[in-house]
Amino acid sequence: MSTHPSRKPAVFALLALTLIWSSNWIVMKLAMLDSGPFNFSALRYAGGTAVLFLLLRLRGERLAPPPLGPTLLIGLTQTAGFTALAQWALVHGGAGKTALLAYTMPFWTVLLAWAWLHERLRSLQVASLVLAAVGLLLVLQPWNAHVDLTSALMAIGGGMNWAVSTVAAKRLFARQGKALSPLRLTAWQMLVGTFFLVLLAGFVPERAVTWTPGFIAALTFNVVLASGLAWTLWLLVVQRLPAGVAGLSSLAIPVTGVLLAWALLGERPNADEGAGIVIVALALLLLLRASAAAPATAAPQSSADAARRS
């Protein structure tokens, strides 16, 4: 099956994101050996914000801020809300499971895109959504008394924040068109979110940072790749693909994260978790088939129409 030319950059962006973000759950877990979650998050995004504004300047793009209201909402949910909750969840939860639970984001994204952007769901997409829900339920295991539900709920809360920011960004792109680049929106929303992360790090007591070589390497990876480049790639995906498809397609990232955590950290899933991972992978394959069969122009047009109607 061929990929429509307008979607090819988004497909390559998804592949890059899978490599960067799946491995970063391992990196962030290791960084918690030398830092509290909020200090690390503030440092990570302060550096990432600086990198993005420098890149904006080097590319000669406009530095003017996007519309304040949507940018504030995206910064609060995407950078501050998602990052703080996911990083906090990593303190007590495993890297693989935290990654997978944070990626309940697609379920909330599909519902919000249907209600807010009027994106139509096809039967294969609905089937993949149901299948993925079953898989994530097996991973969560609410019937297991040994599961740390506090960490799990924080990870899911991070996913909900991310879903809100994804749909808000999709709506903003539909309104602004080519006048707003993913890089400019990423830089400004990250600046807003970083401000709140710095406040959080200042007011919540936690242990001081130990500047070991491992921590510096983890911070560098996050500043350059996981925070700066990756969020720009994500908003490119949001801009080029329907919000529901973009969200569900990104399930490849936590599945890869679980496998890496198993291989590198010894976080071996039990029978239920293993079955859940396999089911989520099958749901992803079903979604990709549904995405390939969808008309390339249908989703962007419906998003633009939704923006004009609001």
Short mmCIF file of C-alpha atoms in Angstrom, two decimals:
data_model
loop_
_atom_site.label_atom_id
_atom_site.label_comp_id
_atom_site.label_asym_id
_atom_site.label_seq_id
_atom_site.Cartn_x
_atom_site.Cartn_y
_atom_site.Cartn_z
CA MET A 1 0.00 0.00 0.00
CA SER A 2 1.41 3.39 -0.98
CA THR A 3 1.60 6.41 1.31
CA HIS A 4 0.14 9.72 0.13
CA PRO A 5 2.99 12.27 -0.44
CA SER A 6 1.53 14.76 2.06
CA ARG A 7 1.74 12.11 4.78
CA LYS A 8 5.26 10.84 4.13
CA PRO A 9 7.00 13.37 6.44
CA ALA A 10 4.60 12.42 9.23
CA VAL A 11 5.32 8.72 8.70
CA PHE A 12 9.08 9.28 8.94
CA ALA A 13 8.51 11.50 11.99
CA LEU A 14 6.60 8.67 13.69
CA LEU A 15 9.50 6.28 13.04
CA ALA A 16 11.99 8.73 14.56
CA LEU A 17 9.71 9.38 17.52
CA THR A 18 9.46 5.65 18.18
CA LEU A 19 13.23 5.37 18.50
CA ILE A 20 13.70 8.53 20.57
CA TRP A 21 10.77 8.36 22.97
CA SER A 22 10.77 4.60 23.57
CA SER A 23 14.42 4.65 24.60
CA ASN A 24 13.93 7.84 26.62
CA TRP A 25 11.69 6.06 29.15
CA ILE A 26 14.79 4.05 30.07
CA VAL A 27 16.94 7.19 30.16
CA MET A 28 14.47 9.05 32.39
CA LYS A 29 14.17 6.11 34.79
CA LEU A 30 17.96 6.04 35.18
CA ALA A 31 18.06 9.83 35.65
CA MET A 32 15.90 9.43 38.77
CA LEU A 33 18.95 7.86 40.48
CA ASP A 34 20.52 11.33 40.63
CA SER A 35 17.57 13.75 40.72
CA GLY A 36 14.01 14.29 41.84
CA PRO A 37 11.36 14.19 39.09
CA PHE A 38 10.49 17.89 39.08
CA ASN A 39 14.07 19.17 39.11
CA PHE A 40 14.90 16.92 36.18
CA SER A 41 11.78 17.98 34.27
CA ALA A 42 12.52 21.68 34.78
CA LEU A 43 16.15 21.30 33.69
CA ARG A 44 15.16 19.16 30.72
CA TYR A 45 12.64 21.59 29.31
CA ALA A 46 14.59 24.76 30.11
CA GLY A 47 17.37 23.42 27.91
CA GLY A 48 14.94 22.13 25.29
CA THR A 49 13.24 25.52 25.08
CA ALA A 50 16.57 27.28 24.53
CA VAL A 51 17.47 24.83 21.76
CA LEU A 52 14.15 25.38 19.98
CA PHE A 53 14.34 29.18 20.04
CA LEU A 54 17.91 29.02 18.79
CA LEU A 55 16.74 26.77 15.96
CA LEU A 56 13.91 29.19 15.15
CA ARG A 57 16.44 32.01 14.88
CA LEU A 58 18.83 30.00 12.71
CA ARG A 59 16.02 29.00 10.35
CA GLY A 60 14.88 32.61 10.04
CA GLU A 61 11.34 31.80 11.18
CA ARG A 62 9.05 34.30 12.86
CA LEU A 63 9.58 34.61 16.60
CA ALA A 64 6.16 36.12 17.30
CA PRO A 65 4.10 34.01 19.72
CA PRO A 66 1.09 32.03 18.44
CA PRO A 67 -2.41 32.87 19.79
CA LEU A 68 -2.06 33.12 23.57
CA GLY A 69 -5.06 31.07 24.72
CA PRO A 70 -4.38 27.86 22.76
CA THR A 71 -0.63 28.15 23.37
CA LEU A 72 -1.21 28.43 27.11
CA LEU A 73 -3.50 25.39 27.07
CA ILE A 74 -1.02 23.31 25.05
CA GLY A 75 1.92 24.35 27.24
CA LEU A 76 0.08 23.55 30.46
CA THR A 77 -1.07 20.13 29.28
CA GLN A 78 1.67 18.93 26.90
CA THR A 79 4.83 20.21 28.58
CA ALA A 80 3.85 20.80 32.22
CA GLY A 81 1.01 18.35 32.90
CA PHE A 82 2.16 15.36 30.89
CA THR A 83 5.83 15.68 31.85
CA ALA A 84 5.32 16.23 35.59
CA LEU A 85 2.87 13.35 35.99
CA ALA A 86 4.82 10.89 33.83
CA GLN A 87 8.14 11.72 35.48
CA TRP A 88 6.59 11.40 38.95
CA ALA A 89 5.10 8.05 37.98
CA LEU A 90 8.58 6.82 37.04
CA VAL A 91 9.79 7.31 40.62
CA HIS A 92 7.68 4.38 41.86
CA GLY A 93 6.70 2.54 38.65
CA GLY A 94 8.67 0.60 36.06
CA ALA A 95 9.79 2.38 32.91
CA GLY A 96 7.98 0.02 30.53
CA LYS A 97 4.65 -0.02 32.35
CA THR A 98 4.72 3.77 32.93
CA ALA A 99 5.34 4.32 29.21
CA LEU A 100 2.44 2.08 28.23
CA LEU A 101 0.00 3.66 30.69
CA ALA A 102 0.97 7.20 29.69
CA TYR A 103 -0.02 6.16 26.19
CA THR A 104 -3.63 5.74 27.15
CA MET A 105 -3.46 9.16 25.47
CA PRO A 106 -4.82 7.72 22.18
CA PHE A 107 -8.11 6.69 23.77
CA TRP A 108 -8.75 10.19 25.08
CA THR A 109 -7.48 11.68 21.81
CA VAL A 110 -9.95 9.70 19.71
CA LEU A 111 -12.86 10.74 21.92
CA LEU A 112 -11.82 14.39 21.99
CA ALA A 113 -11.17 14.47 18.23
CA TRP A 114 -14.62 13.02 17.61
CA ALA A 115 -16.32 15.52 19.93
CA TRP A 116 -14.17 18.59 19.28
CA LEU A 117 -12.86 18.23 15.72
CA HIS A 118 -15.73 16.11 14.30
CA GLU A 119 -13.27 13.50 12.98
CA ARG A 120 -15.25 10.51 11.75
CA LEU A 121 -14.32 7.08 13.11
CA ARG A 122 -14.23 4.16 10.67
CA SER A 123 -15.16 0.65 11.72
CA LEU A 124 -11.55 -0.61 11.63
CA GLN A 125 -10.44 2.29 13.80
CA VAL A 126 -13.17 1.53 16.34
CA ALA A 127 -12.15 -2.15 16.35
CA SER A 128 -8.50 -1.22 16.91
CA LEU A 129 -9.51 1.09 19.75
CA VAL A 130 -11.48 -1.66 21.50
CA LEU A 131 -8.67 -4.16 20.99
CA ALA A 132 -6.07 -1.74 22.36
CA ALA A 133 -8.28 -1.05 25.39
CA VAL A 134 -8.37 -4.77 26.18
CA GLY A 135 -4.59 -4.95 25.87
CA LEU A 136 -3.99 -1.98 28.15
CA LEU A 137 -6.44 -3.38 30.70
CA LEU A 138 -4.33 -6.56 30.86
CA VAL A 139 -1.23 -4.45 31.38
CA LEU A 140 -2.87 -2.34 34.10
CA GLN A 141 -4.32 -5.38 35.95
CA PRO A 142 -6.69 -3.56 38.34
CA TRP A 143 -7.52 -6.95 39.89
CA ASN A 144 -3.92 -7.43 41.06
CA ALA A 145 -3.37 -6.13 44.60
CA HIS A 146 0.38 -5.88 44.02
CA VAL A 147 0.03 -3.29 41.26
CA ASP A 148 1.03 0.26 42.30
CA LEU A 149 -2.15 2.10 41.35
CA THR A 150 -0.79 5.50 42.45
CA SER A 151 1.99 5.36 39.90
CA ALA A 152 -0.40 3.92 37.30
CA LEU A 153 -2.99 6.68 37.79
CA MET A 154 -0.34 9.40 37.51
CA ALA A 155 0.83 7.89 34.22
CA ILE A 156 -2.76 7.75 32.91
CA GLY A 157 -3.32 11.34 34.06
CA GLY A 158 -0.27 12.34 32.03
CA GLY A 159 -1.82 10.63 29.01
CA MET A 160 -5.05 12.58 29.47
CA ASN A 161 -3.11 15.86 29.55
CA TRP A 162 -1.28 14.90 26.38
CA ALA A 163 -4.55 14.09 24.62
CA VAL A 164 -5.97 17.54 25.40
CA SER A 165 -2.83 19.22 24.03
CA THR A 166 -2.90 17.07 20.88
CA VAL A 167 -6.46 17.99 19.99
CA ALA A 168 -5.89 21.65 20.91
CA ALA A 169 -2.85 21.77 18.63
CA LYS A 170 -4.76 20.07 15.81
CA ARG A 171 -7.53 22.67 16.11
CA LEU A 172 -5.01 25.53 16.18
CA PHE A 173 -3.24 24.25 13.05
CA ALA A 174 -6.60 24.02 11.28
CA ARG A 175 -7.31 27.66 12.08
CA GLN A 176 -3.84 29.08 11.36
CA GLY A 177 -2.95 27.01 8.28
CA LYS A 178 0.59 27.54 6.95
CA ALA A 179 0.98 30.70 9.01
CA LEU A 180 1.93 28.59 12.04
CA SER A 181 4.85 26.17 11.86
CA PRO A 182 5.14 23.16 14.21
CA LEU A 183 8.54 24.44 15.35
CA ARG A 184 7.22 27.86 16.40
CA LEU A 185 4.26 26.39 18.28
CA THR A 186 6.51 23.84 19.98
CA ALA A 187 8.95 26.50 21.15
CA TRP A 188 6.32 28.80 22.60
CA GLN A 189 4.19 26.13 24.25
CA MET A 190 7.37 24.66 25.77
CA LEU A 191 8.34 28.08 27.12
CA VAL A 192 4.94 28.36 28.81
CA GLY A 193 5.07 24.83 30.19
CA THR A 194 8.66 25.21 31.41
CA PHE A 195 7.67 28.26 33.45
CA PHE A 196 5.18 26.14 35.40
CA LEU A 197 7.65 23.25 35.72
CA VAL A 198 10.24 25.61 37.24
CA LEU A 199 7.64 26.86 39.72
CA LEU A 200 6.76 23.26 40.59
CA ALA A 201 10.41 22.35 41.12
CA GLY A 202 10.85 25.40 43.36
CA PHE A 203 7.86 24.73 45.60
CA VAL A 204 7.87 20.92 45.88
CA PRO A 205 10.66 19.71 48.20
CA GLU A 206 12.83 16.94 46.76
CA ARG A 207 16.46 15.89 46.88
CA ALA A 208 19.11 17.97 45.14
CA VAL A 209 20.57 17.02 41.79
CA THR A 210 23.78 14.96 41.79
CA TRP A 211 25.72 15.97 38.68
CA THR A 212 27.15 12.58 37.73
CA PRO A 213 28.32 11.80 34.16
CA GLY A 214 25.28 9.54 33.74
CA PHE A 215 22.89 12.30 34.78
CA ILE A 216 24.55 14.84 32.46
CA ALA A 217 24.27 12.36 29.57
CA ALA A 218 20.59 11.72 30.35
CA LEU A 219 19.89 15.44 30.55
CA THR A 220 21.68 16.10 27.24
CA PHE A 221 19.69 13.35 25.51
CA ASN A 222 16.47 14.88 26.81
CA VAL A 223 17.33 18.48 25.99
CA VAL A 224 18.45 17.88 22.41
CA LEU A 225 16.40 14.89 21.26
CA ALA A 226 13.51 13.98 23.57
CA SER A 227 12.40 17.53 24.38
CA GLY A 228 13.48 19.75 21.50
CA LEU A 229 13.48 17.64 18.35
CA ALA A 230 10.87 15.05 19.34
CA TRP A 231 8.09 17.46 20.30
CA THR A 232 8.59 19.28 17.00
CA LEU A 233 8.26 15.95 15.18
CA TRP A 234 5.14 15.17 17.20
CA LEU A 235 3.43 18.42 16.20
CA LEU A 236 4.37 17.71 12.57
CA VAL A 237 2.51 14.40 12.97
CA VAL A 238 -0.45 16.21 14.53
CA GLN A 239 -0.45 18.72 11.67
CA ARG A 240 -0.33 16.12 8.86
CA LEU A 241 -2.45 13.24 10.22
CA PRO A 242 -5.96 13.05 11.73
CA ALA A 243 -5.71 13.45 15.50
CA GLY A 244 -7.16 10.02 16.25
CA VAL A 245 -4.80 8.27 13.81
CA ALA A 246 -1.79 10.21 15.12
CA GLY A 247 -2.64 9.23 18.67
CA LEU A 248 -3.28 5.55 18.04
CA SER A 249 -0.29 5.15 15.72
CA SER A 250 2.00 6.31 18.53
CA LEU A 251 1.19 3.12 20.46
CA ALA A 252 4.32 1.73 18.80
CA ILE A 253 6.38 3.86 21.18
CA PRO A 254 5.25 2.35 24.53
CA VAL A 255 5.29 -1.20 23.12
CA THR A 256 8.92 -0.64 22.11
CA GLY A 257 9.56 0.97 25.50
CA VAL A 258 8.24 -2.12 27.32
CA LEU A 259 10.51 -4.38 25.27
CA LEU A 260 13.54 -2.15 25.92
CA ALA A 261 12.78 -2.03 29.66
CA TRP A 262 12.61 -5.83 29.64
CA ALA A 263 15.92 -6.15 27.81
CA LEU A 264 17.89 -3.38 29.54
CA LEU A 265 16.36 -3.04 33.03
CA GLY A 266 15.12 -6.57 33.60
CA GLU A 267 11.48 -5.43 33.86
CA ARG A 268 10.04 -8.72 32.71
CA PRO A 269 6.25 -8.62 32.16
CA ASN A 270 4.11 -11.34 33.73
CA ALA A 271 1.69 -13.46 31.69
CA ASP A 272 -1.14 -10.89 31.72
CA GLU A 273 1.20 -8.02 30.84
CA GLY A 274 2.77 -10.03 28.04
CA ALA A 275 -0.64 -10.85 26.60
CA GLY A 276 -1.61 -7.18 26.83
CA ILE A 277 1.50 -6.08 24.94
CA VAL A 278 0.76 -8.54 22.13
CA ILE A 279 -2.88 -7.38 21.92
CA VAL A 280 -1.80 -3.72 21.76
CA ALA A 281 0.60 -4.58 18.93
CA LEU A 282 -2.24 -6.27 17.04
CA ALA A 283 -4.42 -3.21 17.60
CA LEU A 284 -1.68 -1.06 16.10
CA LEU A 285 -1.48 -3.24 13.00
CA LEU A 286 -5.25 -2.99 12.59
CA LEU A 287 -5.09 0.77 12.93
CA LEU A 288 -2.32 1.09 10.35
CA ARG A 289 -4.48 -0.86 7.90
CA ALA A 290 -7.40 1.47 8.60
CA SER A 291 -5.15 4.53 8.19
CA ALA A 292 -3.77 3.31 4.86
CA ALA A 293 -7.29 2.77 3.53
CA ALA A 294 -8.49 6.24 4.58
CA PRO A 295 -8.69 9.02 1.94
CA ALA A 296 -5.73 11.35 2.36
CA THR A 297 -7.75 14.54 2.19
CA ALA A 298 -10.72 13.60 4.31
CA ALA A 299 -9.34 14.23 7.77
CA PRO A 300 -7.62 17.60 7.16
CA GLN A 301 -10.74 18.92 5.47
CA SER A 302 -12.98 17.83 8.34
CA SER A 303 -10.61 19.46 10.83
CA ALA A 304 -10.66 22.74 8.92
CA ASP A 305 -14.43 22.64 8.69
CA ALA A 306 -14.65 22.04 12.42
CA ALA A 307 -12.42 25.03 13.11
CA ARG A 308 -14.57 27.27 10.91
CA ARG A 309 -17.76 26.10 12.62
CA SER A 310 -16.42 26.82 16.13
#
